[in-house]
Structures are given as C-alpha cells and as structure tokens.
Amino acid sequence: MTNSMDDIARDAAAFFIIGSNTTEQHPVFGAMLRRAVSQRGAKLVVADPRTIDIAEFATLHLRHKPGTDILLINGLMRIILDKGWEDKAFIAERTEGFEELGTLLKQYPPDKVAAGTGVPAELLYETAELLATSRPAAVMWAMGITQHIVGVRNVMDLANLQMLLGNMGVAGGGVNPLRGQNNVQGACDLGGLPDVYPGYQKVTNEEARKKFESAWGAALPGNIGSTVTEMMPGCLEGKTKALYILGEDPVMSDPDSNHIAACLKACEFVLLQEIFPSETASYADVLLPGACFAEKTGTTTNTERRIQMVRKAVEPPGEAREDWRITAGLAGRILAGGKRSVAAGKHSNWDYTDTAGIMAEIADLTPSYAGVSHERLERGERLQWPVKDATHPGTPILHVGRFTRGKGKFVPVEHVPPAELPDDEYPFLLSTGRVLYHWHGGEMTRRARGLLEVYNQSLVEVNPDDAVKLGLNGNKRVRITSRRGRIEATAWVTDRVPPGMVFANFHFPGDQNANVLTIAALDPVSKIPEYKICAVKVEAV
Amino acid sequence: MEVTLTINDRKVVAPEGSTILEAARAAGIRIPTLCHHPDLSNVGACRLCVVTVEKARSLQTACTTPVFEGMVVHTESEDARATRRFVLEMLLSDHPNDCMKCEVNGNCELQDLAYEYDVPFPETGGKRHEYDSDPDANPFVAVDRNKCVLCGRCIRACAEIQVRNVWSFASRGFQSKLVAGADQPMLSARCESCGLCIAYCPVGALYDRLSLKKARANKVRKVRTTCPYCGVGCNMDLNVSDGRIVRVTSTPEAPVNGMALCVKGRFGYDFVHHADRLKKPQVRRYLIEGGEKGRGEAWDEMVEVGWDAALDISARRLREIRDAHGPDSIGVLTSAKCLNEENYLMNKFARQVIGTNNIDHCARL
Ligand code: SF4
Ligand code: FES
C-alpha cells in the first residue's frame, strides 16, 4: 500500500474498492471502512461482479463482468477526461506520458464500455462524477485484480486512474493492494522472489550483486530465477530435481492441483518444513517439524509496510523447532562439503543465536529496513518502511511530493479477454476466493474448533435462476467440471453471484478444492495464475 | 476554546465541549464509571459517574454533562457517593452470587466497584432474573444474561466500531434484556463473530466460549504479538496458562486495530495445540537404507529420526543434486506465513548456499 489504513479511513473522501472482498478477507480494515462510510459520510464505490458483504455500504456498486477491469477503468478515465475532471496541475507537475494515455482512451467510449462490462453507461457517468468530486479517493484492491492474465496491467491502470485524479502522495489517497497472508509483504521485501535480493535490489544489477557477493562470500548467479509457477512444471520436464519448501502447501493453493501433485511426485527430492501433515506432505521425502507463530520471536510486515513483533508465547510441540534454526542448521551442513565454496564475508556465517541478530544483518544489507531493529520495536516505536536509518521515523505514506522514479508515468493499457471463457461445453464462469471463517488452504482454520463448527464444508455460490435451471431443489449437491478436473460440493443458492457465474473456495482438500478446476494461465509479467476466471460445467448430483 | 472549572477545589482547564468525566480524567481525578468507555459514545445509563455540580438541581452524570466556564464540581460529595452505593446495591441485588466460579473473577469492573464502595452481596435480594445461563450455542460467544448489567457497551461496540448492529435491548425497565437481532441466535442476527462485544463487556456476561474453564482471566500470562492470518497485521495478546494458549484478548495499544480483531484473530488460535502438529523429523526409509526412491512402499515409508540424521540426510541430498545437476535444478519456496528473519534466511540459503535465484513463495496465489 502506498498509504496507511488509518489515513485512508480517516482522510479519504471516497473509497474505490475493486477486486477485494474487504470485510471478509481483511475484516478489521473492512470495519474501519464501514465506520468511515456510516459515521463521516465517506463515499464508497465497489466494483465487483459479486454482491460481496461491503457492497451493502456502497454508494455505487458496479457489477462488471469478470475479466473486464481494464475496460471499466479505461471507460471511467475516458469520461473524466471528456468532462475535464482530471487534476491538470498534478499531471503537469508530477507525471509523464499523459498524451499517450489520452490517445488510447479514445477507443473506450462509454457505450462500448457499457456493452463490454455490462455496467450501464449512466452508472459509469455517476461513478466518474463521484470520483471527480470526492478527493482524495483511495483505491483498494486484492487478488480480484491481480489473479488474471492481465493482473499487472490491471494494477497499472488503477495507478493511471489515481494519477489522473491527482490522488497520489496524499493522506486518504493512493494505490493500495491489500496483501493476503500475514507476511506476504515481508516475504517479498526480504528476497523471497526470483528477481530481487532483499529490499527489491535487482539480481541483474551488477552493483547489487557485488554487494551481496562480498557480504555472503559467494559468487551469485546473475540470471533471474524461476517462479513457483515455473518451478513446479519444471519437475516434469526434468529441470527441477529438488525442492525445499517452507510452510507452503502448493497442492491446496496452486492452480490445477492434479497437475501439481504429478509435479511433486516426479521431483527427485522434496524437503518440506511444516507444522501439519498438509496435502503437500504426502509428497515429501523429508518432513521437518517447524514452529508456528506463537512459538518463535521475530517480525512480520503488514500490508501497509508496518514491521511488527511476533513473540514467543509457548514452546513448540515435541521436537519441533523454530524455522530459522532449521534453515541455519541445514545451510551449515551443506556448506561443510561439496563443490560450492563460500569465503569469509561480513555476513557469510550461519551461526545465529536469535532473530534480533538476523534483523541486524537484514538492516545492514537492505536500505528500506536499514533503521529497523528489534530493540526499536520493543521500545514501542512504530515503523513503516522505508526506515532509512536508526533515527529515521519510517514512512507511513509513499510518494509524498515526488515519486520514487521521479515523474509518475502513465502507462496506457488495453483490454485483453481472459484465457478461458465459458462456451457451449463449459457454460459457467468459475471464480475462486476465500470466506470469512477460513484461511487459504485451510491447514490452520480447519484445525480451529470454532471456525470449523461455523463453516465445515466447501459451499459453492450459485445464482437462484441458475439453481432453478439446474434443478437444484432440496438436494443442493452440485458437480462442477472444468477441462482439468471435477469437484463435488454443496451449493449455496444466493444472488451474491450473477447468473452464469459460480464462486468456490479452496479451503477444503480433495474433491472439494476449487483448485482442481482452476487454470494455470499466467500473467506474462507477474506469473500470477488466472484463478478468478475459468470455464466450468455445473450439474445437479 | 478552553474553559476553566473547579473540580474538588482544584482549578481545571479543559477544551470546550468536553464532559466533566474527560476534564476530570485529564486532570488525574478519578470518577467511577460502568457504562462509559472511552472508545464508545456516552449514554449515561448506569449513573455510577454521578457528581455534584453547584447550582444544579440534581446530581449530574459526569460522562454526559459538558463542562462550562466557572462550573464547580464535587466528585466525592456525600450525595454522589450514596447514589453510587445505591446503584451498586441495585445491580448486585439482581446479579448471581457466582464470583467463586466466574471466569472474570478478579478482572471484573462490577467487583472492583463493589469493593471500592464497600457494597456487600445482599443477603436477601429482591426480584431476580432467572435467565437460561447459556441460551445460544454460538461457538465463540457464551452469553449469560444473569450477569448482564445492562450497560450497553457491547451494543455500542458492535454498532459503532464493527458497524454490524447485532445487539440491542428489548423491552424496558425490569424486562429490559440484551438480545441479538430479534432475539435470535447471534449467527442468525448477522453476527460476524469478531468477539468485540466480549472485549467491551465489563463483567462476565459475554465470554469466550473456547476459553471457558481454561484459566481465570486474571491468572494468565499475556504475550503481545501479531496475528498470524491476514496482512492487516492486528496486534493481540496471547493469554497463556500452563504452557498453552487459552484465550486471545485485544488491547487498546494495538497500532492498527485497537480493541478490534476478526473471528480468525480472536478465535482461530487453537490450531497451535492441535494433535496433528508435526512433532518429529521424518524421512523416507530409502534415504536411510540407501537405494532409490519409488522402489516400493516399504522403501518409501516415512520413519521418524532425530534432528541430526534428518538434517544430515537433507544436506547430503541437496548437495548431491546441486553438484550433479547445477544450482538451478533446485527450487526454494519460502513462506508468507513465516517471519521476516526466516524469509531472509531462505533467500540467503537459495542464493549463497545453493547458488540459485529459484526462490519464490505464494504471493501470487
Ligand atoms: S485479526 Fe483478522 S483482520 Fe486482524 S490481522 Fe488477523 S486475520 Fe487480519
Ligand atoms: S458511566 Fe456515566 S452513566 Fe454510566
């Protein structure tokens, strides 16, 4: 997020939520937004094909067709330009590429956009006017925007919209992806990506590489590595021979689970560090018991770049250990022999005694975490990165006065249809996501008594009109088939979904897991799979 | 604009529009309260905060009465103290004498006030309510209306912070009763199970069902931490007793969320002690006895081993594969559920120890 949750909730004149089921997936932030709408009259635009919970609070709800986000955003920008509602001063001072955007937007007149998105032209005008007259507005999104083959373009287009309205670098504005997992932000920040070292220093940048080579005392590769969506199929192609997996459950959470299982089976050596015998565990050659959040001390980074302490409260069960100890133990043993040699460097060792020491190493090598230490956090300091040095107070809002790259660049993006749309054989559109009471692959929440009591099986949302056509009376079991697999589940007949669309989750394993159905069509840049759209057949069982 | 008033013979300056309670608290003068909570609107329902205001015809509730220039307030007047005692007597006369086995014994605002004002439990009571002590089978919230003091803090917390409006009072006077929706089970009244009502209940009328009989609220060690579920990053206190998490409570000091948490944060912790937790390293038999994977079930069966064996075997296999097929034949998946420090180490592991940039995690999924 460029902004913080509290400035958004406090200062935004309007919220634009697109592709985020905020009250179910980021519940506490969702409630903050509800508060702003009901108590201080902030305006709310929700763009989502489903009538998600927060739509109840929306000033305007646009139920655009899945996969038409760019059409919609371009259409809104076109109206804003036609009406002269853009922030001319901001555009002149802080951006470049505005002409190109204008040229592209000519192809997105309201009637065409209305036809393509299914949103009436009148509603498009109302939305554009609301955004033009309510500044600053904050844009929020989640996986509903990124899990498409055009995910990266979707994000760029939202940035275009916010620059056009001058909503960047101000309290109550910004572009704000809501991160899913508790520490997905931190995993990205600290080098858990194939193209960057900690702090997004590029592996292809000579200088960055030299810095890490000397710190770690080893020659480092200059090529960009593979993403998970490339490593997995690599097992079948013989490219990936071994996997070291920490606390991830690809069988539950990756698209096309049957294919993932085949990949793991083909892999020569799978080392899995986990807290539960997950669905992926049956494919492990070695299974190491790690510690969960309550059994170790360290930090995580939330969606607004806030670094916070996690503290040990209880001992890990049996012989289970903190994960950092396991990784360090393994590293030391590998380095003790074999062909790859490591020279002495400032941070070449693995003899850590606590995570505070690891954070000191991070701070030394990562400019955005340079001023972060457990000591400061324990003192009660509130730090959001970049924290430039030991006295820097952190950065609650990014891009104030200036973008990191200098001028903000408008990048015109064109609408591209989804990879797999419904056809005669697979006439329904399937979208996937999560529900309030569960979490991701469900390894934790299916083992939490109360949560399971309220929600104990996968429910597939089916529109009442479709339910009638499918003959779903009394018995609500449905079989859903895609080109990749089949699941069976109970239908929840509800007009949350429009006719022709079904929505399923991936919290329950086996033949209830929607990822048996999803397609591994990837965004060419981010390599994110298009979980939000694939074609399925729905039948009453 | 500021106004100057006198509280207990002291000159106090307070912003215009503040209540007597706010002015007093800012000056370090204590006034007892029950229905008031600083996060919530004031309703002036319990009358525990009554004070004497010179020239006013009757006692005023400090939580709702605004200050004015020249106001003279006495918080400990005979009248005020007697009224508070009377209010407490009334409350206790319709409260179960149950402290002995109450979850919140020692952590109860009613108990504290009775102690402060020296109000004994009445020997013979008047008319008492006899509600069903646990009428809603809600998996998270245990409701005991017999203990409810009708302060309405849960109602306001749900309406003003969670903006869900599940709770309200039905009827008036002695019949007045806390209800969810139209006197329905909470889950049918659109409850999202955030548990905020419990967090604001001053007594034991609303309590965490998962924590019943686990440990008294004042007998736990609290460990401040960050929620393991979503990216909002709520802070919360793990309540630990005897090496186990028995409850999660929220804290007004939490930077992002204050007293709020969602159902997963507040009630989703028991996976920690689940019987399925992995407790020992395991490896497939072929790795111990030599030979290859996939030669048959007996070879592929998982066996428990010690840490040294497990790490030695893993290190050997990874090193062999790296040296035979090159570093890029190995992929590392780090974890968006693990710590920053752990993610850094996984990145260092892939790049320094293996020599590959094949590292990723489920950010995309
Ligand atoms: S309590 Fe709920 S909203 Fe807060 S971090 Fe945890 S999962 Fe997210
Ligand atoms: S605290 Fe003022 S009336 Fe209850």
mmCIF file of N, CA and C in Angstrom, chain B residues 59-117:
data_model
loop_
_atom_site.group_PDB
_atom_site.id
_atom_site.type_symbol
_atom_site.label_atom_id
_atom_site.label_comp_id
_atom_site.label_asym_id
_atom_site.label_seq_id
_atom_site.Cartn_x
_atom_site.Cartn_y
_atom_site.Cartn_z
ATOM 1 N N LEU B 59 -27.995 15.651 40.905
ATOM 2 C CA LEU B 59 -26.681 15.111 40.541
ATOM 3 C C LEU B 59 -26.602 14.984 39.021
ATOM 4 N N GLN B 60 -25.405 15.172 38.478
ATOM 5 C CA GLN B 60 -25.231 15.074 37.035
ATOM 6 C C GLN B 60 -24.347 13.871 36.694
ATOM 7 N N THR B 61 -24.644 13.230 35.562
ATOM 8 C CA THR B 61 -23.763 12.148 35.122
ATOM 9 C C THR B 61 -22.551 12.772 34.434
ATOM 10 N N ALA B 62 -21.374 12.497 35.010
ATOM 11 C CA ALA B 62 -20.144 13.140 34.515
ATOM 12 C C ALA B 62 -19.816 12.736 33.085
ATOM 13 N N CYS B 63 -20.259 11.546 32.675
ATOM 14 C CA CYS B 63 -19.875 11.071 31.332
ATOM 15 C C CYS B 63 -20.654 11.776 30.237
ATOM 16 N N THR B 64 -21.779 12.413 30.572
ATOM 17 C CA THR B 64 -22.561 13.059 29.508
ATOM 18 C C THR B 64 -22.685 14.576 29.683
ATOM 19 N N THR B 65 -22.279 15.100 30.853
ATOM 20 C CA THR B 65 -22.504 16.528 31.093
ATOM 21 C C THR B 65 -21.310 17.354 30.631
ATOM 22 N N PRO B 66 -21.536 18.295 29.714
ATOM 23 C CA PRO B 66 -20.426 19.116 29.244
ATOM 24 C C PRO B 66 -19.996 20.148 30.288
ATOM 25 N N VAL B 67 -18.742 20.497 30.264
ATOM 26 C CA VAL B 67 -18.232 21.496 31.208
ATOM 27 C C VAL B 67 -18.613 22.890 30.723
ATOM 28 N N PHE B 68 -18.674 23.862 31.646
ATOM 29 C CA PHE B 68 -18.835 25.260 31.240
ATOM 30 C C PHE B 68 -17.960 26.137 32.118
ATOM 31 N N GLU B 69 -17.722 27.321 31.661
ATOM 32 C CA GLU B 69 -16.850 28.254 32.363
ATOM 33 C C GLU B 69 -17.390 28.496 33.781
ATOM 34 N N GLY B 70 -16.525 28.360 34.746
ATOM 35 C CA GLY B 70 -16.918 28.652 36.111
ATOM 36 C C GLY B 70 -17.651 27.520 36.817
ATOM 37 N N MET B 71 -17.823 26.396 36.162
ATOM 38 C CA MET B 71 -18.525 25.249 36.753
ATOM 39 C C MET B 71 -17.774 24.795 38.013
ATOM 40 N N VAL B 72 -18.540 24.420 39.048
ATOM 41 C CA VAL B 72 -17.907 23.905 40.264
ATOM 42 C C VAL B 72 -18.436 22.495 40.524
ATOM 43 N N VAL B 73 -17.512 21.539 40.552
ATOM 44 C CA VAL B 73 -17.893 20.126 40.629
ATOM 45 C C VAL B 73 -17.299 19.481 41.874
ATOM 46 N N HIS B 74 -18.105 18.655 42.537
ATOM 47 C CA HIS B 74 -17.580 17.841 43.641
ATOM 48 C C HIS B 74 -17.823 16.387 43.312
ATOM 49 N N THR B 75 -16.746 15.623 43.131
ATOM 50 C CA THR B 75 -16.929 14.229 42.696
ATOM 51 C C THR B 75 -17.167 13.291 43.877
ATOM 52 N N GLU B 76 -16.756 13.738 45.079
ATOM 53 C CA GLU B 76 -16.873 12.820 46.212
ATOM 54 C C GLU B 76 -17.881 13.323 47.243
ATOM 55 N N SER B 77 -18.871 14.059 46.796
ATOM 56 C CA SER B 77 -19.873 14.564 47.735
ATOM 57 C C SER B 77 -20.638 13.392 48.360
ATOM 58 N N GLU B 78 -21.151 13.648 49.498
ATOM 59 C CA GLU B 78 -21.954 12.662 50.225
ATOM 60 C C GLU B 78 -23.034 12.068 49.314
ATOM 61 N N ASP B 79 -23.755 12.980 48.676
ATOM 62 C CA ASP B 79 -24.846 12.614 47.768
ATOM 63 C C ASP B 79 -24.400 11.658 46.672
ATOM 64 N N ALA B 80 -23.302 12.072 46.022
ATOM 65 C CA ALA B 80 -22.810 11.293 44.887
ATOM 66 C C ALA B 80 -22.409 9.894 45.344
ATOM 67 N N ARG B 81 -21.688 9.852 46.459
ATOM 68 C CA ARG B 81 -21.228 8.548 46.940
ATOM 69 C C ARG B 81 -22.398 7.666 47.336
ATOM 70 N N ALA B 82 -23.391 8.267 47.951
ATOM 71 C CA ALA B 82 -24.565 7.480 48.371
ATOM 72 C C ALA B 82 -25.298 6.949 47.146
ATOM 73 N N THR B 83 -25.412 7.792 46.138
ATOM 74 C CA THR B 83 -26.097 7.344 44.913
ATOM 75 C C THR B 83 -25.348 6.195 44.263
ATOM 76 N N ARG B 84 -24.041 6.319 44.209
ATOM 77 C CA ARG B 84 -23.251 5.230 43.600
ATOM 78 C C ARG B 84 -23.451 3.938 44.369
ATOM 79 N N ARG B 85 -23.447 4.071 45.709
ATOM 80 C CA ARG B 85 -23.625 2.871 46.517
ATOM 81 C C ARG B 85 -24.996 2.253 46.239
ATOM 82 N N PHE B 86 -25.982 3.107 46.124
ATOM 83 C CA PHE B 86 -27.344 2.629 45.856
ATOM 84 C C PHE B 86 -27.409 1.915 44.498
ATOM 85 N N VAL B 87 -26.769 2.522 43.493
ATOM 86 C CA VAL B 87 -26.756 1.902 42.162
ATOM 87 C C VAL B 87 -26.119 0.516 42.245
ATOM 88 N N LEU B 88 -25.024 0.431 42.980
ATOM 89 C CA LEU B 88 -24.336 -0.850 43.091
ATOM 90 C C LEU B 88 -25.184 -1.872 43.846
ATOM 91 N N GLU B 89 -25.872 -1.404 44.886
ATOM 92 C CA GLU B 89 -26.756 -2.321 45.618
ATOM 93 C C GLU B 89 -27.827 -2.886 44.693
ATOM 94 N N MET B 90 -28.394 -2.000 43.880
ATOM 95 C CA MET B 90 -29.410 -2.444 42.931
ATOM 96 C C MET B 90 -28.832 -3.472 41.944
ATOM 97 N N LEU B 91 -27.648 -3.175 41.452
ATOM 98 C CA LEU B 91 -27.035 -4.092 40.477
ATOM 99 C C LEU B 91 -26.774 -5.456 41.115
ATOM 100 N N LEU B 92 -26.249 -5.432 42.342
ATOM 101 C CA LEU B 92 -25.921 -6.701 42.988
ATOM 102 C C LEU B 92 -27.175 -7.475 43.380
ATOM 103 N N SER B 93 -28.249 -6.733 43.633
ATOM 104 C CA SER B 93 -29.464 -7.434 44.054
ATOM 105 C C SER B 93 -30.036 -8.274 42.916
ATOM 106 N N ASP B 94 -29.607 -7.983 41.697
ATOM 107 C CA ASP B 94 -30.058 -8.810 40.572
ATOM 108 C C ASP B 94 -28.858 -9.409 39.837
ATOM 109 N N HIS B 95 -27.880 -9.826 40.602
ATOM 110 C CA HIS B 95 -26.678 -10.404 39.987
ATOM 111 C C HIS B 95 -26.403 -11.727 40.688
ATOM 112 N N PRO B 96 -26.066 -12.762 39.950
ATOM 113 C CA PRO B 96 -25.816 -14.037 40.634
ATOM 114 C C PRO B 96 -24.598 -13.930 41.565
ATOM 115 N N ASN B 97 -24.712 -14.545 42.699
ATOM 116 C CA ASN B 97 -23.589 -14.580 43.634
ATOM 117 C C ASN B 97 -22.672 -15.721 43.202
ATOM 118 N N ASP B 98 -21.911 -15.438 42.164
ATOM 119 C CA ASP B 98 -21.258 -16.517 41.411
ATOM 120 C C ASP B 98 -19.764 -16.276 41.242
ATOM 121 N N CYS B 99 -19.259 -15.229 41.928
ATOM 122 C CA CYS B 99 -17.856 -14.859 41.710
ATOM 123 C C CYS B 99 -16.906 -16.033 41.933
ATOM 124 N N MET B 100 -17.265 -16.908 42.844
ATOM 125 C CA MET B 100 -16.406 -18.051 43.158
ATOM 126 C C MET B 100 -16.014 -18.826 41.907
ATOM 127 N N LYS B 101 -16.989 -18.969 40.994
ATOM 128 C CA LYS B 101 -16.616 -19.749 39.817
ATOM 129 C C LYS B 101 -16.757 -18.961 38.512
ATOM 130 N N CYS B 102 -16.757 -17.651 38.653
ATOM 131 C CA CYS B 102 -16.895 -16.832 37.444
ATOM 132 C C CYS B 102 -15.554 -16.703 36.733
ATOM 133 N N GLU B 103 -15.586 -16.757 35.401
ATOM 134 C CA GLU B 103 -14.365 -16.657 34.591
ATOM 135 C C GLU B 103 -13.615 -15.354 34.853
ATOM 136 N N VAL B 104 -14.351 -14.265 35.064
ATOM 137 C CA VAL B 104 -13.685 -12.965 35.148
ATOM 138 C C VAL B 104 -13.432 -12.510 36.585
ATOM 139 N N ASN B 105 -13.597 -13.427 37.535
ATOM 140 C CA ASN B 105 -13.291 -13.069 38.916
ATOM 141 C C ASN B 105 -11.914 -12.427 38.998
ATOM 142 N N GLY B 106 -11.851 -11.265 39.640
ATOM 143 C CA GLY B 106 -10.560 -10.572 39.734
ATOM 144 C C GLY B 106 -10.276 -9.696 38.522
ATOM 145 N N ASN B 107 -11.166 -9.745 37.559
ATOM 146 C CA ASN B 107 -10.956 -8.963 36.339
ATOM 147 C C ASN B 107 -12.299 -8.380 35.908
ATOM 148 N N CYS B 108 -13.068 -7.931 36.923
ATOM 149 C CA CYS B 108 -14.461 -7.583 36.707
ATOM 150 C C CYS B 108 -14.707 -6.166 37.228
ATOM 151 N N GLU B 109 -15.283 -5.308 36.409
ATOM 152 C CA GLU B 109 -15.485 -3.925 36.831
ATOM 153 C C GLU B 109 -16.529 -3.814 37.934
ATOM 154 N N LEU B 110 -17.522 -4.695 37.922
ATOM 155 C CA LEU B 110 -18.546 -4.653 38.960
ATOM 156 C C LEU B 110 -17.943 -5.018 40.321
ATOM 157 N N GLN B 111 -17.124 -6.084 40.314
ATOM 158 C CA GLN B 111 -16.432 -6.468 41.546
ATOM 159 C C GLN B 111 -15.586 -5.323 42.084
ATOM 160 N N ASP B 112 -14.841 -4.693 41.200
ATOM 161 C CA ASP B 112 -13.963 -3.606 41.629
ATOM 162 C C ASP B 112 -14.754 -2.465 42.260
ATOM 163 N N LEU B 113 -15.909 -2.143 41.657
ATOM 164 C CA LEU B 113 -16.714 -1.046 42.184
ATOM 165 C C LEU B 113 -17.343 -1.418 43.527
ATOM 166 N N ALA B 114 -17.798 -2.659 43.631
ATOM 167 C CA ALA B 114 -18.376 -3.106 44.901
ATOM 168 C C ALA B 114 -17.321 -3.052 46.001
ATOM 169 N N TYR B 115 -16.117 -3.423 45.616
ATOM 170 C CA TYR B 115 -15.005 -3.381 46.571
ATOM 171 C C TYR B 115 -14.735 -1.935 46.999
ATOM 172 N N GLU B 116 -14.650 -1.063 46.009
ATOM 173 C CA GLU B 116 -14.331 0.335 46.284
ATOM 174 C C GLU B 116 -15.393 0.991 47.171
ATOM 175 N N TYR B 117 -16.666 0.675 46.905
ATOM 176 C CA TYR B 117 -17.750 1.322 47.659
ATOM 177 C C TYR B 117 -18.266 0.458 48.803
#
